[in-house]
């Protein structure tokens, strides 16, 4: 784990608007900047309410974002972006919409292809269009970061692009936009936000400058997630989760996630399990596995979630499992339709995600990963 004197680079969107009723501030900001042509990248549900953003001028809407988007979905987005010749690109939705907006901002009109920019710092800048992010869920924290992921359907692997050129000029976080999120999705995305924080907090690259966001984001999920699941119109709870998601996004840039996300990704790429649901199912298993390597931080995590545990891995697992299960989250792979015959292939896929596994506080071998999937089945 990094010490206080270890170097670290912190980035944030240039402007963050946060709070109930702030959605319309995007239109005001865009008008002040003089943007005349805007492309909004969204899913069908959110595309139907873009009037909340109060954008002026010529507004083109791409409303075909799919969950866990793949390269074919990105190609459609890029075609729309090239056709719109937008001065401003807006990601309006969950992490999928915001990630595609990032990629559109740097690839539309560029000589570079997706495969040329996969990895860290390969995007040639500057980008042509401004970028705005407006999250409508509380989970990914994508509005705050410089990474974007799409799935390669041929290999069923996530392609991760990281670049400062994908940092938003403005992020507008209006918790009121999340009031319509169903309880099940609220639960899963909330645990995803918490997983970002926990995996950064217990990370080999963990840093005191990020720890403060990580543990507070975890505390916010512990305090507000069950409330928001019970009552989606609880404004305070929704705001608390939106802030937790933002803090999780702050953790992703300089530290990033670790083993939990590595094991969750194959559920999405192979079986189209929603990202939040996959992370929730995996969370207690990896947290317990990591406990011997980060006992004090694990104890702090569980206290932030309102659960008292010992250093015993069984105690940690039981408490973390109960936290997720009590939210109504499906906690068995078999319950999500994943066949037992695919566990070996999933373990192969997860073990290959070195960019995350190398962050894990305890080495996860291929056998460890396979054992976790078996225990989760």
PDB file of C-alpha atoms in Angstrom, residues 19-25 172-177:
ATOM      1  CA  UNK A  19     -27.654  18.557  -6.188  1.00  0.00           C
ATOM      2  CA  UNK A  20     -31.371  18.059  -6.630  1.00  0.00           C
ATOM      3  CA  UNK A  21     -32.653  20.062  -9.581  1.00  0.00           C
ATOM      4  CA  UNK A  22     -29.286  20.780 -11.209  1.00  0.00           C
ATOM      5  CA  UNK A  23     -29.960  18.985 -14.518  1.00  0.00           C
ATOM      6  CA  UNK A  24     -30.986  22.194 -16.294  1.00  0.00           C
ATOM      7  CA  UNK A  25     -27.635  23.789 -15.478  1.00  0.00           C
ATOM      8  CA  UNK A 172     -23.947  17.464 -13.757  1.00  0.00           C
ATOM      9  CA  UNK A 173     -25.073  15.142 -10.971  1.00  0.00           C
ATOM     10  CA  UNK A 174     -28.761  15.589 -10.223  1.00  0.00           C
ATOM     11  CA  UNK A 175     -29.961  12.899  -7.786  1.00  0.00           C
ATOM     12  CA  UNK A 176     -33.559  13.573  -8.887  1.00  0.00           C
ATOM     13  CA  UNK A 177     -32.711  11.804 -12.152  1.00  0.00           C
TER      14      UNK A 177
END
